[in-house]
Amino acid sequence: GETCGMHTHPHIAVYVTKPGVPLSYKMPDGSVKEGPKLKAGDSFLRPPTEHEHLAVKGDVEAVIVEFKK
């Protein structure tokens, strides 16, 4: 049920350790996007982004690696 204000990420790699409900993101233009439903063992790469996490019921746990310059 927590939120996280607007922030940025560089390229990231994600490995899901605990599945959960899809996360919702508010983008800088005000639009809201829902992330994918994730299951344990899923992994993906994501390009740089700016967003805000919106509150959801439930959670998901993942290891996230940010690639810094």
CSV table of N, CA and C in Angstrom, one decimal:
chain,number,residue,atom,x,y,z
A,1,GLY,N,0.8,-1.2,0.0
A,1,GLY,CA,0.0,0.0,0.0
A,1,GLY,C,0.8,1.3,0.0
A,2,GLU,N,2.1,1.2,-0.1
A,2,GLU,CA,3.0,2.3,-0.1
A,2,GLU,C,3.1,2.9,-1.5
A,3,THR,N,3.5,4.2,-1.5
A,3,THR,CA,3.8,4.8,-2.8
A,3,THR,C,5.3,5.3,-2.8
A,4,CYS,N,5.8,5.6,-3.9
A,4,CYS,CA,7.2,6.1,-4.1
A,4,CYS,C,7.1,7.3,-5.1
A,5,GLY,N,7.5,8.4,-4.7
A,5,GLY,CA,7.4,9.6,-5.6
A,5,GLY,C,8.1,9.5,-6.9
A,6,MET,N,8.0,10.5,-7.7
A,6,MET,CA,8.6,10.5,-9.0
A,6,MET,C,10.1,10.4,-8.9
A,7,HIS,N,10.7,9.5,-9.6
A,7,HIS,CA,12.2,9.2,-9.6
A,7,HIS,C,12.6,8.6,-10.9
A,8,THR,N,13.9,8.6,-11.1
A,8,THR,CA,14.4,8.0,-12.4
A,8,THR,C,15.3,6.8,-12.1
A,9,HIS,N,15.4,6.0,-13.1
A,9,HIS,CA,16.3,4.8,-13.1
A,9,HIS,C,17.1,4.8,-14.4
A,10,PRO,N,18.4,4.4,-14.3
A,10,PRO,CA,19.2,4.1,-15.5
A,10,PRO,C,18.7,2.8,-16.1
A,11,HIS,N,19.4,2.2,-17.0
A,11,HIS,CA,19.1,0.8,-17.4
A,11,HIS,C,19.1,-0.1,-16.2
A,12,ILE,N,18.2,-1.0,-16.1
A,12,ILE,CA,18.1,-2.0,-15.0
A,12,ILE,C,17.9,-3.4,-15.5
A,13,ALA,N,18.4,-4.3,-14.7
A,13,ALA,CA,18.1,-5.7,-14.8
A,13,ALA,C,17.3,-6.1,-13.6
A,14,VAL,N,16.2,-6.9,-13.8
A,14,VAL,CA,15.3,-7.3,-12.8
A,14,VAL,C,15.2,-8.9,-12.7
A,15,TYR,N,15.3,-9.4,-11.5
A,15,TYR,CA,15.0,-10.9,-11.3
A,15,TYR,C,14.0,-11.0,-10.2
A,16,VAL,N,12.9,-11.6,-10.5
A,16,VAL,CA,11.7,-11.7,-9.5
A,16,VAL,C,12.0,-12.9,-8.6
A,17,THR,N,11.9,-12.6,-7.3
A,17,THR,CA,12.1,-13.6,-6.3
A,17,THR,C,10.8,-14.1,-5.7
A,18,LYS,N,9.8,-13.2,-5.7
A,18,LYS,CA,8.5,-13.5,-5.1
A,18,LYS,C,7.4,-12.8,-6.0
A,19,PRO,N,6.5,-13.7,-6.5
A,19,PRO,CA,5.5,-13.1,-7.5
A,19,PRO,C,4.5,-12.2,-6.7
A,20,GLY,N,3.8,-11.4,-7.4
A,20,GLY,CA,2.9,-10.5,-6.8
A,20,GLY,C,2.0,-9.8,-7.8
A,21,VAL,N,1.2,-8.9,-7.3
A,21,VAL,CA,0.2,-8.2,-8.2
A,21,VAL,C,1.0,-7.2,-9.1
A,22,PRO,N,0.5,-6.9,-10.3
A,22,PRO,CA,1.1,-5.9,-11.1
A,22,PRO,C,1.3,-4.6,-10.4
A,23,LEU,N,2.4,-3.9,-10.6
A,23,LEU,CA,2.6,-2.6,-10.1
A,23,LEU,C,2.0,-1.6,-11.1
A,24,SER,N,1.5,-0.4,-10.6
A,24,SER,CA,1.1,0.6,-11.4
A,24,SER,C,2.0,1.8,-11.3
A,25,TYR,N,2.3,2.4,-12.4
A,25,TYR,CA,3.2,3.5,-12.5
A,25,TYR,C,2.6,4.8,-13.1
A,26,LYS,N,2.9,5.9,-12.5
A,26,LYS,CA,2.4,7.2,-13.0
A,26,LYS,C,3.6,7.8,-13.7
A,27,MET,N,3.4,8.2,-15.0
A,27,MET,CA,4.5,8.7,-15.8
A,27,MET,C,4.5,10.2,-15.7
A,28,PRO,N,5.6,10.9,-16.1
A,28,PRO,CA,5.8,12.3,-16.0
A,28,PRO,C,4.6,13.1,-16.6
A,29,ASP,N,4.0,12.5,-17.7
A,29,ASP,CA,2.9,13.2,-18.4
A,29,ASP,C,1.6,13.0,-17.7
A,30,GLY,N,1.6,12.3,-16.6
A,30,GLY,CA,0.3,12.1,-15.8
A,30,GLY,C,-0.4,10.8,-16.2
A,31,SER,N,0.0,10.1,-17.3
A,31,SER,CA,-0.6,8.9,-17.6
A,31,SER,C,-0.2,7.8,-16.6
A,32,VAL,N,-1.1,6.8,-16.5
A,32,VAL,CA,-0.8,5.7,-15.6
A,32,VAL,C,-0.7,4.4,-16.4
A,33,LYS,N,0.4,3.6,-16.1
A,33,LYS,CA,0.6,2.4,-16.8
A,33,LYS,C,0.7,1.2,-15.8
A,34,GLU,N,0.1,0.1,-16.2
A,34,GLU,CA,0.2,-1.1,-15.3
A,34,GLU,C,1.3,-2.0,-15.8
A,35,GLY,N,2.2,-2.4,-14.9
A,35,GLY,CA,3.3,-3.3,-15.3
A,35,GLY,C,2.7,-4.7,-15.5
A,36,PRO,N,3.6,-5.6,-16.0
A,36,PRO,CA,3.2,-7.0,-16.2
A,36,PRO,C,3.0,-7.8,-14.9
A,37,LYS,N,2.2,-8.8,-15.0
A,37,LYS,CA,2.0,-9.7,-13.8
A,37,LYS,C,3.3,-10.6,-13.8
A,38,LEU,N,4.0,-10.6,-12.7
A,38,LEU,CA,5.3,-11.2,-12.6
A,38,LEU,C,5.2,-12.5,-11.8
A,39,LYS,N,6.0,-13.5,-12.2
A,39,LYS,CA,6.1,-14.7,-11.4
A,39,LYS,C,7.5,-14.9,-11.0
A,40,ALA,N,7.7,-15.7,-10.0
A,40,ALA,CA,9.1,-16.0,-9.5
A,40,ALA,C,9.9,-16.6,-10.6
A,41,GLY,N,11.1,-16.1,-10.7
A,41,GLY,CA,12.0,-16.6,-11.8
A,41,GLY,C,12.0,-15.7,-13.0
A,42,ASP,N,11.0,-14.8,-13.2
A,42,ASP,CA,11.0,-13.9,-14.3
A,42,ASP,C,12.2,-13.0,-14.3
A,43,SER,N,12.8,-12.7,-15.4
A,43,SER,CA,13.8,-11.7,-15.5
A,43,SER,C,13.7,-10.8,-16.7
A,44,PHE,N,14.1,-9.6,-16.7
A,44,PHE,CA,14.0,-8.7,-17.8
A,44,PHE,C,14.9,-7.5,-17.7
A,45,LEU,N,15.2,-6.9,-18.8
A,45,LEU,CA,16.0,-5.7,-18.9
A,45,LEU,C,15.0,-4.5,-19.2
A,46,ARG,N,15.3,-3.3,-18.6
A,46,ARG,CA,14.4,-2.2,-18.9
A,46,ARG,C,15.3,-1.0,-19.2
A,47,PRO,N,14.9,-0.2,-20.2
A,47,PRO,CA,15.7,1.0,-20.5
A,47,PRO,C,15.5,2.1,-19.4
A,48,PRO,N,16.3,3.2,-19.4
A,48,PRO,CA,16.1,4.2,-18.5
A,48,PRO,C,14.6,4.7,-18.5
A,49,THR,N,14.2,5.1,-17.3
A,49,THR,CA,12.8,5.6,-17.2
A,49,THR,C,12.6,6.6,-16.0
A,50,GLU,N,11.5,7.3,-16.0
A,50,GLU,CA,11.1,8.2,-14.9
A,50,GLU,C,9.7,7.8,-14.6
A,51,HIS,N,9.4,7.6,-13.4
A,51,HIS,CA,8.0,7.2,-13.0
A,51,HIS,C,7.8,7.4,-11.5
A,52,GLU,N,6.5,7.2,-11.1
A,52,GLU,CA,6.1,7.2,-9.7
A,52,GLU,C,5.4,5.9,-9.4
A,53,HIS,N,5.7,5.2,-8.3
A,53,HIS,CA,5.0,3.9,-8.0
A,53,HIS,C,3.7,4.3,-7.3
A,54,LEU,N,2.6,3.7,-7.7
A,54,LEU,CA,1.3,4.0,-7.1
A,54,LEU,C,1.0,2.8,-6.1
A,55,ALA,N,0.2,3.1,-5.1
A,55,ALA,CA,-0.1,2.1,-4.0
A,55,ALA,C,-0.9,0.9,-4.6
A,56,VAL,N,-0.5,-0.3,-4.2
A,56,VAL,CA,-1.3,-1.5,-4.7
A,56,VAL,C,-1.5,-2.3,-3.4
A,57,LYS,N,-2.5,-3.2,-3.5
A,57,LYS,CA,-2.7,-4.2,-2.4
A,57,LYS,C,-1.8,-5.4,-2.8
A,58,GLY,N,-0.9,-5.8,-1.9
A,58,GLY,CA,0.0,-6.9,-2.2
A,58,GLY,C,1.3,-6.4,-2.5
A,59,ASP,N,2.2,-7.3,-2.8
A,59,ASP,CA,3.6,-6.8,-3.1
A,59,ASP,C,4.2,-7.8,-4.1
A,60,VAL,N,5.4,-7.5,-4.5
A,60,VAL,CA,6.3,-8.3,-5.3
A,60,VAL,C,7.7,-8.0,-4.8
A,61,GLU,N,8.5,-9.1,-4.9
A,61,GLU,CA,9.9,-8.9,-4.4
A,61,GLU,C,10.8,-9.2,-5.6
A,62,ALA,N,11.9,-8.4,-5.8
A,62,ALA,CA,12.8,-8.6,-6.9
A,62,ALA,C,14.2,-8.1,-6.5
A,63,VAL,N,15.2,-8.6,-7.2
A,63,VAL,CA,16.5,-8.1,-7.1
A,63,VAL,C,16.6,-7.2,-8.4
A,64,ILE,N,17.0,-5.9,-8.1
A,64,ILE,CA,17.1,-5.0,-9.2
A,64,ILE,C,18.6,-4.5,-9.3
A,65,VAL,N,19.2,-4.5,-10.4
A,65,VAL,CA,20.5,-4.0,-10.6
A,65,VAL,C,20.5,-2.9,-11.6
A,66,GLU,N,21.0,-1.7,-11.1
A,66,GLU,CA,21.0,-0.5,-11.9
A,66,GLU,C,22.4,-0.4,-12.5
A,67,PHE,N,22.4,-0.1,-13.8
A,67,PHE,CA,23.7,0.0,-14.5
A,67,PHE,C,24.1,1.5,-14.6
A,68,LYS,N,25.1,1.9,-13.8
A,68,LYS,CA,25.5,3.3,-13.7
A,68,LYS,C,26.7,3.5,-14.7
A,69,LYS,N,26.8,4.7,-15.1
A,69,LYS,CA,28.0,5.1,-16.0
A,69,LYS,C,29.2,5.2,-15.2
